[in-house]
mmCIF file of C-alpha atoms and ligand atoms in Angstrom:
data_model
loop_
_atom_site.group_PDB
_atom_site.id
_atom_site.type_symbol
_atom_site.label_atom_id
_atom_site.label_comp_id
_atom_site.label_asym_id
_atom_site.label_seq_id
_atom_site.Cartn_x
_atom_site.Cartn_y
_atom_site.Cartn_z
ATOM 1 C CA UNK Q 591 25.045 -64.156 -43.767
ATOM 2 C CA UNK Q 592 22.687 -63.522 -46.696
ATOM 3 C CA UNK Q 593 22.827 -65.632 -49.721
ATOM 4 C CA UNK Q 594 20.571 -65.537 -52.867
ATOM 5 C CA UNK Q 595 20.846 -68.437 -55.238
ATOM 6 C CA UNK Q 596 19.480 -68.265 -58.749
ATOM 7 C CA UNK Q 597 16.457 -66.174 -57.916
ATOM 8 C CA UNK Q 598 13.613 -65.711 -60.322
ATOM 9 C CA UNK Q 599 10.483 -63.451 -59.839
ATOM 10 C CA UNK Q 600 7.690 -63.242 -62.205
ATOM 11 C CA UNK Q 601 4.739 -60.859 -62.321
ATOM 12 C CA UNK Q 602 1.961 -62.285 -64.695
ATOM 13 C CA UNK Q 603 4.478 -63.067 -67.210
ATOM 14 C CA UNK Q 604 6.822 -60.162 -66.735
ATOM 15 C CA UNK Q 605 10.221 -61.678 -65.703
ATOM 16 C CA UNK Q 606 11.529 -59.199 -63.153
ATOM 17 C CA UNK Q 607 14.407 -61.382 -61.927
ATOM 18 C CA UNK Q 608 15.883 -64.193 -64.005
ATOM 19 C CA UNK Q 609 18.387 -66.203 -61.917
ATOM 20 C CA UNK Q 610 20.113 -63.617 -59.533
ATOM 21 C CA UNK Q 611 22.742 -64.919 -57.259
ATOM 22 C CA UNK Q 612 24.605 -62.682 -54.557
ATOM 23 C CA UNK Q 613 25.768 -62.749 -51.054
ATOM 24 C CA UNK Q 614 26.325 -60.187 -48.311
ATOM 25 C CA UNK Q 615 28.834 -61.099 -45.411
ATOM 26 C CA UNK Q 616 28.672 -59.679 -41.835
ATOM 27 C CA UNK Q 617 29.388 -56.076 -41.403
ATOM 28 C CA UNK Q 618 29.543 -55.422 -45.208
ATOM 29 C CA UNK Q 619 27.628 -52.720 -47.276
ATOM 30 C CA UNK Q 620 26.617 -54.213 -50.505
ATOM 31 C CA UNK Q 621 25.272 -51.947 -53.146
ATOM 32 C CA UNK Q 622 22.797 -53.057 -55.779
ATOM 33 C CA UNK Q 623 22.711 -50.616 -58.690
ATOM 34 C CA UNK Q 624 20.841 -50.664 -61.927
ATOM 35 C CA UNK Q 625 18.528 -48.539 -64.055
ATOM 36 C CA UNK Q 626 14.709 -48.375 -63.856
ATOM 37 C CA UNK Q 627 12.912 -51.751 -63.984
ATOM 38 C CA UNK Q 628 16.114 -53.806 -63.754
ATOM 39 C CA UNK Q 629 14.524 -55.733 -60.743
ATOM 40 C CA UNK Q 630 16.318 -54.029 -57.716
ATOM 41 C CA UNK Q 631 13.080 -53.525 -55.676
ATOM 42 C CA UNK Q 632 11.857 -57.016 -56.733
ATOM 43 C CA UNK Q 633 14.919 -58.616 -55.091
ATOM 44 C CA UNK Q 634 14.363 -56.696 -51.894
ATOM 45 C CA UNK Q 635 10.653 -57.668 -51.819
ATOM 46 C CA UNK Q 636 11.529 -61.313 -52.354
ATOM 47 C CA UNK Q 637 14.098 -61.377 -49.671
ATOM 48 C CA UNK Q 638 11.334 -59.762 -47.356
ATOM 49 C CA UNK Q 639 8.793 -62.237 -48.475
ATOM 50 C CA UNK Q 640 6.496 -59.668 -49.925
ATOM 51 C CA UNK Q 641 6.661 -61.381 -53.359
ATOM 52 C CA UNK Q 642 7.182 -65.041 -53.831
ATOM 53 C CA UNK Q 643 10.084 -66.174 -56.072
ATOM 54 C CA UNK Q 644 9.346 -68.712 -58.902
ATOM 55 C CA UNK Q 645 12.638 -70.213 -58.478
ATOM 56 C CA UNK Q 646 15.819 -70.084 -56.391
ATOM 57 C CA UNK Q 647 16.912 -69.954 -52.553
ATOM 58 C CA UNK Q 648 17.051 -67.316 -50.043
ATOM 59 C CA UNK Q 649 19.366 -68.056 -47.149
ATOM 60 C CA UNK Q 650 20.166 -66.466 -43.838
ATOM 61 C CA UNK Q 651 23.029 -67.969 -42.016
ATOM 62 C CA UNK Q 652 22.780 -71.047 -44.227
ATOM 63 C CA UNK Q 653 19.017 -71.608 -43.429
ATOM 64 C CA UNK Q 654 16.602 -71.358 -46.401
ATOM 65 C CA UNK Q 655 13.849 -68.944 -45.602
ATOM 66 C CA UNK Q 656 11.766 -69.046 -48.771
ATOM 67 C CA UNK Q 657 8.806 -70.639 -46.910
ATOM 68 C CA UNK Q 658 9.062 -68.454 -43.794
ATOM 69 C CA UNK Q 659 6.232 -65.664 -43.925
ATOM 70 C CA UNK Q 660 7.149 -62.121 -44.330
ATOM 71 C CA UNK Q 661 6.449 -61.084 -40.629
ATOM 72 C CA UNK Q 662 8.596 -64.095 -39.303
ATOM 73 C CA UNK Q 663 11.424 -63.099 -41.393
ATOM 74 C CA UNK Q 664 11.504 -59.675 -39.478
ATOM 75 C CA UNK Q 665 11.878 -61.737 -36.282
ATOM 76 C CA UNK Q 666 14.958 -63.457 -37.975
ATOM 77 C CA UNK Q 667 16.613 -59.888 -38.223
ATOM 78 C CA UNK Q 668 15.564 -58.639 -41.745
ATOM 79 C CA UNK Q 669 14.669 -55.041 -41.717
ATOM 80 C CA UNK Q 670 13.421 -53.511 -45.019
ATOM 81 C CA UNK Q 671 13.293 -49.765 -45.497
ATOM 82 C CA UNK Q 672 11.073 -49.520 -48.612
ATOM 83 C CA UNK Q 673 11.109 -46.692 -51.144
ATOM 84 C CA UNK Q 674 7.947 -45.168 -49.717
ATOM 85 C CA UNK Q 675 9.186 -44.902 -46.161
ATOM 86 C CA UNK Q 676 5.915 -45.583 -44.435
ATOM 87 C CA UNK Q 677 6.302 -43.681 -41.295
ATOM 88 C CA UNK Q 678 3.157 -43.312 -39.107
ATOM 89 C CA UNK Q 679 2.348 -39.668 -39.812
ATOM 90 C CA UNK Q 680 0.065 -39.086 -36.708
ATOM 91 C CA UNK Q 681 2.508 -40.669 -34.141
ATOM 92 C CA UNK Q 682 5.322 -38.881 -32.677
ATOM 93 C CA UNK Q 683 8.783 -39.578 -33.955
ATOM 94 C CA UNK Q 684 9.550 -41.493 -30.550
ATOM 95 C CA UNK Q 685 6.621 -43.639 -30.878
ATOM 96 C CA UNK Q 686 7.545 -44.440 -34.545
ATOM 97 C CA UNK Q 687 10.975 -45.575 -33.249
ATOM 98 C CA UNK Q 688 9.533 -47.599 -30.502
ATOM 99 C CA UNK Q 689 7.313 -49.270 -32.977
ATOM 100 C CA UNK Q 690 10.505 -50.378 -34.841
ATOM 101 C CA UNK Q 691 11.466 -52.314 -31.731
ATOM 102 C CA UNK Q 692 8.054 -54.065 -31.173
ATOM 103 C CA UNK Q 693 9.527 -57.617 -31.582
ATOM 104 C CA UNK Q 694 11.903 -56.914 -28.960
ATOM 105 C CA UNK Q 695 9.237 -56.117 -26.222
ATOM 106 C CA UNK Q 696 8.795 -58.908 -23.835
ATOM 107 C CA UNK Q 697 12.135 -60.516 -24.905
ATOM 108 C CA UNK Q 698 14.451 -57.691 -23.767
ATOM 109 C CA UNK Q 699 14.339 -55.316 -20.856
ATOM 110 C CA UNK Q 700 12.965 -51.751 -21.402
ATOM 111 C CA UNK Q 701 16.648 -50.508 -20.477
ATOM 112 C CA UNK Q 702 18.120 -52.449 -23.493
ATOM 113 C CA UNK Q 703 15.487 -50.893 -25.873
ATOM 114 C CA UNK Q 704 16.271 -47.436 -24.369
ATOM 115 C CA UNK Q 705 19.824 -47.920 -25.077
ATOM 116 C CA UNK Q 706 19.210 -48.650 -28.692
ATOM 117 C CA UNK Q 707 16.835 -45.565 -28.776
ATOM 118 C CA UNK Q 708 19.897 -43.514 -27.449
ATOM 119 C CA UNK Q 709 22.210 -45.072 -30.207
ATOM 120 C CA UNK Q 710 19.783 -43.983 -32.792
ATOM 121 C CA UNK Q 711 19.293 -40.358 -31.415
ATOM 122 C CA UNK Q 712 23.148 -40.181 -31.450
ATOM 123 C CA UNK Q 713 23.248 -41.162 -35.115
ATOM 124 C CA UNK Q 714 20.350 -38.732 -35.841
ATOM 125 C CA UNK Q 715 20.575 -35.840 -33.513
ATOM 126 C CA UNK Q 716 17.519 -34.182 -35.369
ATOM 127 C CA UNK Q 717 15.135 -36.957 -34.388
ATOM 128 C CA UNK Q 718 16.095 -36.445 -30.727
ATOM 129 C CA UNK Q 719 15.416 -32.702 -31.025
ATOM 130 C CA UNK Q 720 12.024 -33.546 -32.590
ATOM 131 C CA UNK Q 721 11.041 -36.592 -30.529
ATOM 132 C CA UNK Q 722 7.622 -35.462 -29.415
ATOM 133 C CA UNK Q 723 6.754 -34.090 -32.958
ATOM 134 C CA UNK Q 724 4.236 -35.792 -35.149
ATOM 135 C CA UNK Q 725 6.251 -37.736 -37.827
ATOM 136 C CA UNK Q 726 4.137 -36.276 -40.665
ATOM 137 C CA UNK Q 727 5.607 -32.836 -39.888
ATOM 138 C CA UNK Q 728 9.036 -33.927 -40.847
ATOM 139 C CA UNK Q 729 10.768 -33.132 -44.186
ATOM 140 C CA UNK Q 730 11.190 -35.996 -46.732
ATOM 141 C CA UNK Q 731 14.927 -36.341 -45.759
ATOM 142 C CA UNK Q 732 13.930 -36.300 -42.048
ATOM 143 C CA UNK Q 733 11.404 -39.002 -42.850
ATOM 144 C CA UNK Q 734 13.867 -40.977 -44.543
ATOM 145 C CA UNK Q 735 16.185 -40.715 -41.329
ATOM 146 C CA UNK Q 736 13.248 -41.640 -39.242
ATOM 147 C CA UNK Q 737 12.545 -44.794 -41.487
ATOM 148 C CA UNK Q 738 16.097 -45.833 -41.127
ATOM 149 C CA UNK Q 739 16.153 -45.134 -37.489
ATOM 150 C CA UNK Q 740 13.107 -47.221 -36.864
ATOM 151 C CA UNK Q 741 14.679 -50.105 -38.798
ATOM 152 C CA UNK Q 742 17.676 -49.956 -36.632
ATOM 153 C CA UNK Q 743 15.424 -50.075 -33.501
ATOM 154 C CA UNK Q 744 15.025 -53.765 -34.463
ATOM 155 C CA UNK Q 745 18.816 -54.297 -34.071
ATOM 156 C CA UNK Q 746 18.600 -55.965 -37.361
ATOM 157 C CA UNK Q 747 21.106 -58.567 -38.845
ATOM 158 C CA UNK Q 748 20.612 -57.240 -42.223
ATOM 159 C CA UNK Q 749 19.257 -53.752 -43.128
ATOM 160 C CA UNK Q 750 17.869 -53.391 -46.649
ATOM 161 C CA UNK Q 751 17.525 -49.992 -47.837
ATOM 162 C CA UNK Q 752 15.492 -49.241 -51.112
ATOM 163 C CA UNK Q 753 16.477 -46.189 -52.817
ATOM 164 C CA UNK Q 754 17.127 -43.901 -49.742
ATOM 165 C CA UNK Q 755 17.773 -40.999 -52.204
ATOM 166 C CA UNK Q 756 14.314 -41.169 -53.702
ATOM 167 C CA UNK Q 757 12.712 -37.571 -53.913
ATOM 168 C CA UNK Q 758 15.265 -35.822 -51.883
ATOM 169 C CA UNK Q 759 17.362 -32.788 -52.802
ATOM 170 C CA UNK Q 760 20.913 -33.186 -53.372
ATOM 171 C CA UNK Q 761 22.017 -31.572 -50.116
ATOM 172 C CA UNK Q 762 19.783 -33.964 -48.150
ATOM 173 C CA UNK Q 763 20.853 -36.921 -50.189
ATOM 174 C CA UNK Q 764 24.381 -36.284 -49.039
ATOM 175 C CA UNK Q 765 23.180 -36.065 -45.359
ATOM 176 C CA UNK Q 766 21.418 -39.585 -45.823
ATOM 177 C CA UNK Q 767 24.530 -41.132 -47.272
ATOM 178 C CA UNK Q 768 26.911 -39.526 -44.699
ATOM 179 C CA UNK Q 769 24.734 -41.596 -42.121
ATOM 180 C CA UNK Q 770 24.953 -44.689 -44.133
ATOM 181 C CA UNK Q 771 28.671 -44.151 -44.509
ATOM 182 C CA UNK Q 772 28.869 -43.896 -40.703
ATOM 183 C CA UNK Q 773 26.811 -47.109 -40.272
ATOM 184 C CA UNK Q 774 29.282 -48.829 -42.620
ATOM 185 C CA UNK Q 775 32.242 -47.687 -40.575
ATOM 186 C CA UNK Q 776 30.603 -48.892 -37.350
ATOM 187 C CA UNK Q 777 30.651 -52.413 -38.958
ATOM 188 C CA UNK Q 778 27.852 -53.209 -36.474
ATOM 189 C CA UNK Q 779 25.139 -53.170 -39.258
ATOM 190 C CA UNK Q 780 25.041 -55.217 -42.394
ATOM 191 C CA UNK Q 781 23.521 -53.422 -45.159
ATOM 192 C CA UNK Q 782 22.061 -54.125 -48.616
ATOM 193 C CA UNK Q 783 21.539 -50.884 -50.383
ATOM 194 C CA UNK Q 784 19.418 -50.526 -53.572
ATOM 195 C CA UNK Q 785 20.309 -47.274 -55.294
ATOM 196 C CA UNK Q 786 19.701 -45.786 -58.726
ATOM 197 C CA UNK Q 787 22.401 -43.037 -57.834
ATOM 198 C CA UNK Q 788 25.186 -45.397 -58.533
ATOM 199 C CA UNK Q 789 28.028 -42.737 -57.639
ATOM 200 C CA UNK Q 790 26.590 -42.432 -54.239
ATOM 201 C CA UNK Q 791 26.149 -46.142 -53.802
ATOM 202 C CA UNK Q 792 29.539 -47.035 -54.633
ATOM 203 C CA UNK Q 793 31.057 -44.300 -52.828
ATOM 204 C CA UNK Q 794 29.882 -45.952 -49.483
ATOM 205 C CA UNK Q 795 29.662 -49.667 -50.470
ATOM 206 C CA UNK Q 796 32.428 -52.446 -49.816
ATOM 207 C CA UNK Q 797 31.027 -54.413 -52.897
ATOM 208 C CA UNK Q 798 28.400 -53.904 -55.494
ATOM 209 C CA UNK Q 799 26.365 -55.890 -58.089
ATOM 210 C CA UNK Q 800 24.900 -54.305 -61.364
ATOM 211 C CA UNK Q 801 21.644 -55.629 -62.227
ATOM 212 C CA UNK Q 802 20.265 -55.451 -65.851
ATOM 213 C CA UNK Q 803 17.104 -56.750 -67.031
ATOM 214 C CA UNK Q 804 16.706 -59.069 -64.036
ATOM 215 C CA UNK Q 805 20.249 -60.517 -64.330
ATOM 216 C CA UNK Q 806 23.639 -59.645 -62.450
ATOM 217 C CA UNK Q 807 25.670 -58.162 -65.269
ATOM 218 C CA UNK Q 808 28.789 -57.078 -63.333
ATOM 219 C CA UNK Q 809 29.705 -57.619 -59.653
ATOM 220 C CA UNK Q 810 32.927 -56.742 -57.668
ATOM 221 C CA UNK Q 811 34.348 -54.399 -55.134
ATOM 222 C CA UNK Q 812 33.085 -50.958 -54.986
ATOM 223 C CA UNK Q 813 36.467 -49.456 -56.145
ATOM 224 C CA UNK Q 814 36.624 -51.780 -59.066
ATOM 225 C CA UNK Q 815 33.183 -51.006 -60.254
ATOM 226 C CA UNK Q 816 33.978 -47.310 -60.141
ATOM 227 C CA UNK Q 817 36.763 -47.985 -62.472
ATOM 228 C CA UNK Q 818 35.000 -50.373 -64.712
ATOM 229 C CA UNK Q 819 34.422 -48.680 -68.030
ATOM 230 C CA UNK Q 820 30.829 -50.162 -68.655
ATOM 231 C CA UNK Q 821 29.768 -49.035 -65.224
ATOM 232 C CA UNK Q 822 31.490 -45.542 -65.818
ATOM 233 C CA UNK Q 823 29.583 -45.132 -68.977
ATOM 234 C CA UNK Q 824 26.201 -46.552 -68.185
ATOM 235 C CA UNK Q 825 25.888 -45.639 -64.517
ATOM 236 C CA UNK Q 826 28.187 -42.927 -63.607
ATOM 237 C CA UNK Q 827 27.757 -40.570 -66.481
ATOM 238 C CA UNK Q 828 31.311 -40.891 -67.706
ATOM 239 C CA UNK Q 829 31.581 -41.084 -71.368
ATOM 240 C CA UNK Q 830 34.212 -43.236 -73.045
ATOM 241 C CA UNK Q 831 37.428 -41.454 -74.112
HETATM 242 P P1 LIG M 1194 12.929 -48.748 -60.154
HETATM 243 O O1 LIG M 1194 14.346 -48.244 -59.909
HETATM 244 O O2 LIG M 1194 12.347 -48.008 -61.290
HETATM 245 O O3 LIG M 1194 12.266 -48.882 -58.742
HETATM 246 P P2 LIG M 1194 13.772 -51.740 -60.151
HETATM 247 O O4 LIG M 1194 15.056 -51.829 -60.597
HETATM 248 O O5 LIG M 1194 13.509 -51.485 -58.623
HETATM 249 O O6 LIG M 1194 13.028 -50.300 -60.704
HETATM 250 P P3 LIG M 1194 11.427 -53.299 -60.101
HETATM 251 O O7 LIG M 1194 10.463 -52.457 -59.465
HETATM 252 O O8 LIG M 1194 11.784 -54.527 -59.319
HETATM 253 O O9 LIG M 1194 12.814 -52.668 -60.598
HETATM 254 O O10 LIG M 1194 10.846 -53.876 -61.516
HETATM 255 C C1 LIG M 1194 11.291 -54.921 -62.408
HETATM 256 C C2 LIG M 1194 10.314 -55.238 -63.507
HETATM 257 O O11 LIG M 1194 9.127 -55.791 -62.856
HETATM 258 C C3 LIG M 1194 9.823 -53.994 -64.245
HETATM 259 O O12 LIG M 1194 9.574 -54.316 -65.649
HETATM 260 C C4 LIG M 1194 8.419 -53.631 -63.640
HETATM 261 O O13 LIG M 1194 7.505 -52.946 -64.380
HETATM 262 C C5 LIG M 1194 8.027 -55.002 -63.119
HETATM 263 N N1 LIG M 1194 7.149 -55.045 -62.044
HETATM 264 C C6 LIG M 1194 7.459 -54.572 -60.741
HETATM 265 N N2 LIG M 1194 6.510 -54.795 -59.983
HETATM 266 C C7 LIG M 1194 5.487 -55.211 -60.676
HETATM 267 C C8 LIG M 1194 4.181 -55.586 -60.396
HETATM 268 N N3 LIG M 1194 3.625 -55.596 -59.060
HETATM 269 N N4 LIG M 1194 3.273 -56.082 -61.252
HETATM 270 C C9 LIG M 1194 3.892 -56.337 -62.549
HETATM 271 N N5 LIG M 1194 4.994 -55.945 -62.881
HETATM 272 C C10 LIG M 1194 5.944 -55.459 -61.922
#
């Protein structure tokens, strides 16, 4: 469904990505782990069209999308939840969710959009409870849920989540990852998850890639990565015996 071939991204001389290849198949949850500055966010930004790669191909369903502008990639079904979440603080939670479906208005019936809203409220009951409240009044964890819910309103082909744990307390991180796990089990959403908390990411993922200094160092099934001594030592905090 999503294929990245030999992707390179440079920022004024800094090589953030140096030839990354990966793929995400329909219904999969693929985790991208790596330490600070390894290039994870740059990869998502390149896929979304926020930064332009200097080399390589980005393909969706076999079609190269490098030359398609960012807003049109959303119409292809690419939803990106950035680290910063960007909820519209002055708008209600329900209005934020409707904004996520803006590309579907005019193409689909109000009933279909309402159905998705109901699905999102079923996944996130707290958002239903507070639907008329301003989004700015939500806690960080709730805003993360809202950002994911808003992206789901698009009915995306691929949901890209950038560090959903960022700035959240451990108990809230667990709640967010429980939801991500539910989405994976439903097999209706294909997810590319960027996460520094490798143990959380590998717990919910089908497969994973470890990025180091802009390159894929290790890839494999999540269960195999969890058992890999290099991953254990560098990313899971388990010292060598
Ligand atoms: P983190 O987990 O800290 O967000 P990351 O793995 O997402 O890190 P990136 O944010 O993609 O990594 O950064 C990769 C490299 O590119 C780093 O060296 C970073 O300093 C650099 N970089 C990122 N954005 C820019 C930018 N806009 N201008 C210049 N350098 C940048």
